[in-house]
Short mmCIF file of C-alpha atoms in Angstrom, two decimals:
data_model
loop_
_atom_site.label_atom_id
_atom_site.label_comp_id
_atom_site.label_asym_id
_atom_site.label_seq_id
_atom_site.Cartn_x
_atom_site.Cartn_y
_atom_site.Cartn_z
CA MET A 272 106.55 96.77 101.61
CA LEU A 273 103.52 94.50 101.37
CA ASN A 274 105.74 91.42 101.32
CA LYS A 275 107.57 92.63 104.43
CA TYR A 276 104.67 93.70 106.66
CA ALA A 277 101.47 92.10 105.39
CA ARG A 278 103.04 88.67 104.93
CA ALA A 279 104.48 88.72 108.46
CA PHE A 280 101.11 89.74 109.93
CA PHE A 281 99.05 87.11 108.11
CA THR A 282 101.65 84.43 108.79
CA ARG A 283 101.11 84.95 112.54
CA VAL A 284 97.33 84.96 112.10
CA LEU A 285 97.28 81.78 109.98
CA THR A 286 99.73 79.75 112.08
CA PRO A 287 96.98 78.11 114.22
CA PHE A 288 95.06 77.14 111.06
CA ALA A 289 98.22 75.66 109.53
CA ALA A 290 98.78 73.62 112.71
CA PHE A 291 95.18 72.39 112.55
CA LEU A 292 95.67 71.13 108.97
CA ILE A 293 98.87 69.35 109.98
CA ARG A 294 97.02 67.55 112.77
CA ARG A 295 94.45 66.44 110.20
CA GLY A 296 97.16 64.94 108.03
CA VAL A 297 96.93 67.50 105.21
CA SER A 298 100.20 68.06 103.33
CA PRO A 299 101.55 71.48 102.24
CA ASP A 300 101.49 70.40 98.60
CA THR A 301 97.79 69.58 98.87
CA VAL A 302 97.08 73.06 100.23
CA THR A 303 99.10 74.59 97.37
CA LEU A 304 97.16 72.64 94.74
CA LEU A 305 93.74 73.29 96.28
CA GLY A 306 94.50 76.98 96.76
CA THR A 307 95.53 77.38 93.13
CA ALA A 308 92.45 75.48 91.93
CA GLY A 309 90.23 77.78 94.02
CA VAL A 310 91.84 80.93 92.64
CA ILE A 311 91.50 79.66 89.07
CA ALA A 312 87.84 78.77 89.62
CA GLY A 313 87.06 82.13 91.21
CA ALA A 314 88.78 84.04 88.40
CA LEU A 315 87.54 82.10 85.38
CA VAL A 316 84.01 81.33 86.58
CA PHE A 317 83.03 84.73 88.01
CA TYR A 318 85.19 87.39 86.32
CA PRO A 319 84.26 86.66 82.67
CA ARG A 320 80.61 87.17 83.67
CA GLY A 321 81.32 90.48 85.38
CA GLU A 322 80.74 89.04 88.88
CA PHE A 323 83.72 90.87 90.35
CA PHE A 324 82.56 91.01 93.95
CA TRP A 325 81.86 87.30 94.40
CA GLY A 326 84.82 86.32 92.28
CA THR A 327 87.11 88.38 94.51
CA VAL A 328 85.58 86.87 97.66
CA VAL A 329 86.32 83.35 96.37
CA ILE A 330 89.84 84.25 95.22
CA THR A 331 90.68 85.97 98.51
CA LEU A 332 89.65 82.90 100.50
CA PHE A 333 91.97 80.71 98.48
CA VAL A 334 94.86 83.10 97.89
CA PHE A 335 95.89 82.79 101.56
CA SER A 336 96.91 79.21 100.82
CA ASP A 337 100.15 80.76 99.57
CA LEU A 338 100.93 81.62 103.19
CA VAL A 339 99.40 78.54 104.79
CA ASP A 340 101.41 75.96 102.81
CA GLY A 341 104.72 77.65 103.60
CA ASN A 342 103.75 77.93 107.26
CA MET A 343 102.90 74.22 107.34
CA ALA A 344 106.19 73.28 105.70
CA ARG A 345 108.16 75.27 108.28
CA GLN A 346 106.24 73.72 111.17
CA LEU A 347 106.92 70.26 109.74
CA GLY A 348 110.55 71.08 108.99
CA ARG A 349 110.01 69.99 105.40
CA THR A 350 110.98 73.06 103.41
CA SER A 351 112.36 71.79 100.12
CA ARG A 352 113.36 72.85 96.63
CA TRP A 353 110.37 70.94 95.26
CA GLY A 354 107.93 72.80 97.50
CA ALA A 355 109.42 76.16 96.54
CA PHE A 356 109.30 75.25 92.85
CA LEU A 357 105.69 74.04 93.01
CA ASP A 358 104.56 77.10 94.95
CA SER A 359 106.26 79.56 92.61
CA THR A 360 105.03 77.80 89.48
CA LEU A 361 101.41 77.66 90.61
CA ASP A 362 101.57 81.31 91.69
CA ARG A 363 102.20 82.18 88.03
CA VAL A 364 99.25 80.01 86.98
CA ALA A 365 96.94 81.72 89.48
CA ASP A 366 98.07 85.20 88.39
CA GLY A 367 97.44 84.28 84.78
CA ALA A 368 93.90 83.13 85.61
CA ILE A 369 93.08 86.40 87.42
CA PHE A 370 94.19 88.72 84.64
CA GLY A 371 92.90 86.28 82.04
CA GLY A 372 89.49 86.54 83.71
CA PHE A 373 89.61 90.33 83.40
CA ALA A 374 90.61 90.04 79.73
CA LEU A 375 87.73 87.65 79.00
CA TRP A 376 85.26 90.08 80.56
CA TYR A 377 86.45 93.05 78.55
CA ALA A 378 86.62 90.95 75.38
CA GLY A 379 83.00 89.89 75.96
CA GLY A 380 80.38 91.53 78.14
CA GLY A 381 82.66 94.41 79.15
CA ASN A 382 83.04 95.30 75.46
CA ASP A 383 86.28 97.26 75.79
CA ASN A 384 89.18 96.16 73.59
CA VAL A 385 91.59 98.65 75.15
CA LEU A 386 91.06 97.31 78.68
CA CYS A 387 91.20 93.77 77.30
CA ALA A 388 94.65 94.61 75.91
CA VAL A 389 95.68 96.25 79.21
CA SER A 390 94.59 93.11 81.11
CA ILE A 391 96.64 90.92 78.75
CA PHE A 392 99.62 93.22 79.22
CA CYS A 393 99.25 92.91 83.01
CA LEU A 394 99.20 89.13 82.64
CA ALA A 395 102.26 88.99 80.39
CA SER A 396 104.32 91.65 82.18
CA GLY A 397 103.70 89.98 85.55
CA GLN A 398 105.13 86.73 84.21
CA VAL A 399 108.15 88.47 82.68
CA VAL A 400 108.85 90.49 85.84
CA SER A 401 109.07 87.24 87.79
CA TYR A 402 111.16 85.63 85.06
CA THR A 403 113.76 88.41 84.99
CA LYS A 404 114.56 87.93 88.67
CA ALA A 405 114.59 84.13 88.44
CA ARG A 406 116.76 84.18 85.31
CA GLY A 407 119.17 86.71 86.75
CA GLU A 408 119.60 84.64 89.91
CA SER A 409 120.08 81.48 87.84
CA ILE A 410 123.17 83.00 86.17
CA GLY A 411 124.63 83.92 89.55
CA LEU A 412 123.54 87.54 89.96
CA PRO A 413 121.87 88.84 93.14
CA VAL A 414 119.28 90.99 91.26
CA ALA A 415 119.28 93.31 94.27
CA VAL A 416 116.13 95.24 93.44
CA ASN A 417 112.47 94.57 94.19
CA GLY A 418 110.89 97.15 91.94
CA LEU A 419 107.82 99.33 92.11
CA VAL A 420 105.10 96.69 91.71
CA GLU A 421 105.78 93.09 92.73
CA ARG A 422 103.34 90.19 92.87
CA ALA A 423 101.83 91.20 96.22
CA GLU A 424 101.15 94.73 95.00
CA ARG A 425 99.70 93.47 91.70
CA LEU A 426 97.29 91.18 93.51
CA VAL A 427 96.23 93.64 96.21
CA ILE A 428 95.63 96.51 93.80
CA SER A 429 93.74 94.35 91.29
CA LEU A 430 91.66 92.31 93.74
CA VAL A 431 90.69 95.23 95.98
CA ALA A 432 89.64 97.26 92.94
CA ALA A 433 87.74 94.32 91.44
CA GLY A 434 85.95 93.63 94.71
CA PHE A 435 84.82 97.22 95.09
CA ALA A 436 83.94 97.48 91.40
CA GLY A 437 81.64 94.51 91.88
CA LEU A 438 79.56 96.57 94.31
CA HIS A 439 78.19 98.39 91.27
CA LYS A 440 75.75 95.48 90.86
CA PHE A 441 74.51 96.19 94.37
CA GLY A 442 73.62 99.74 93.40
CA VAL A 443 76.78 101.65 94.32
CA PRO A 444 77.14 104.26 91.54
CA GLY A 445 80.37 105.02 89.69
CA ILE A 446 82.46 102.49 91.58
CA GLN A 447 82.88 100.22 88.54
CA TYR A 448 85.59 102.58 87.25
CA LEU A 449 87.97 101.48 90.00
CA LEU A 450 88.95 98.32 88.12
CA PRO A 451 90.02 100.05 84.88
CA VAL A 452 92.07 102.54 86.92
CA ALA A 453 93.68 99.70 88.87
CA LEU A 454 94.55 97.78 85.70
CA TRP A 455 96.28 100.83 84.25
CA ILE A 456 98.20 101.32 87.51
CA VAL A 457 99.31 97.68 87.52
CA ALA A 458 100.28 97.84 83.84
CA VAL A 459 102.42 100.96 84.25
CA GLY A 460 103.88 99.74 87.55
CA SER A 461 104.78 96.37 86.05
CA LEU A 462 106.50 98.07 83.12
CA VAL A 463 108.53 100.26 85.49
CA THR A 464 109.43 97.21 87.59
CA LEU A 465 110.51 95.29 84.50
CA ILE A 466 112.78 98.14 83.43
CA GLN A 467 114.22 98.41 86.96
CA ARG A 468 115.10 94.72 87.00
CA VAL A 469 116.57 94.67 83.50
CA VAL A 470 118.74 97.69 84.30
CA THR A 471 119.85 96.07 87.57
CA VAL A 472 120.78 92.79 85.86
CA ARG A 473 122.70 94.72 83.19
CA ARG A 474 124.64 96.63 85.85
CA GLU A 475 125.34 93.58 88.01
CA SER A 476 126.42 91.60 84.97
CA ALA A 477 128.91 94.28 83.94
CA GLU A 478 130.23 94.50 87.50
CA ALA A 479 130.63 90.72 87.74
CA GLU A 480 132.48 90.55 84.42
CA ALA A 481 134.75 93.44 85.42
CA ALA A 482 135.51 91.75 88.75
CA ALA A 483 136.27 88.46 87.01
CA GLY A 484 138.65 90.17 84.61
CA ALA A 485 140.47 92.24 87.27
CA PRO A 486 142.68 89.45 88.71
CA GLU A 487 143.63 88.34 85.20
CA ASN A 488 144.57 91.87 84.19
CA ALA A 489 146.57 92.32 87.38
CA SER A 490 148.41 89.06 86.72
CA GLN A 491 149.23 90.09 83.15
CA GLY A 492 150.51 93.44 84.42
CA SER A 493 152.76 91.67 86.92
CA GLU A 494 154.19 89.39 84.23
CA ALA A 495 154.86 92.39 81.97
CA ALA A 496 156.76 94.13 84.78
CA LYS A 497 159.10 91.17 85.07
#
């Protein structure tokens, strides 16, 4: 749902900015690289120190590069396999930095091994969820399921919760518990999504193999009738 509506909205909003960058001679790949670097810096500089509010502000500013670079490529008519590969690969790097930042906090100043483990699970499961779809498509299956929690949902839930949790340092009481709740939601949602995709690939694989064997079986039946 977030991919369908939020992405369309922000694409319209960011189109003038993308056009401005094109006029300045900035390439889509440059925006992709700078955006990823900004997300990594925001996550690994601020989050391990418990600075969730400012870390989220920095990450949010740079995470929109994921929409800007694609917008620029479409305006330039330069959409390519390389651009799609680079964008998808660096998305995984950025996601890893965000949840890695949470894990570092809970392993250190946050002093909570359970939430450290949950953060690591969010990191790993997010990568595997993306892999299952990519791998299924690479063997010729449609993988016709999105799942409960995709990348957009993982980022929105985690970043919004982290940003609000960071307000605890400004004197807002009790709000720091939003981040642990969000991490548990993302962990469970990612597990459900992973199961949904594995089940879908299993079903589609069986259907594809049955369809491939049907003509052969029909031909053998015809020969036997003769």
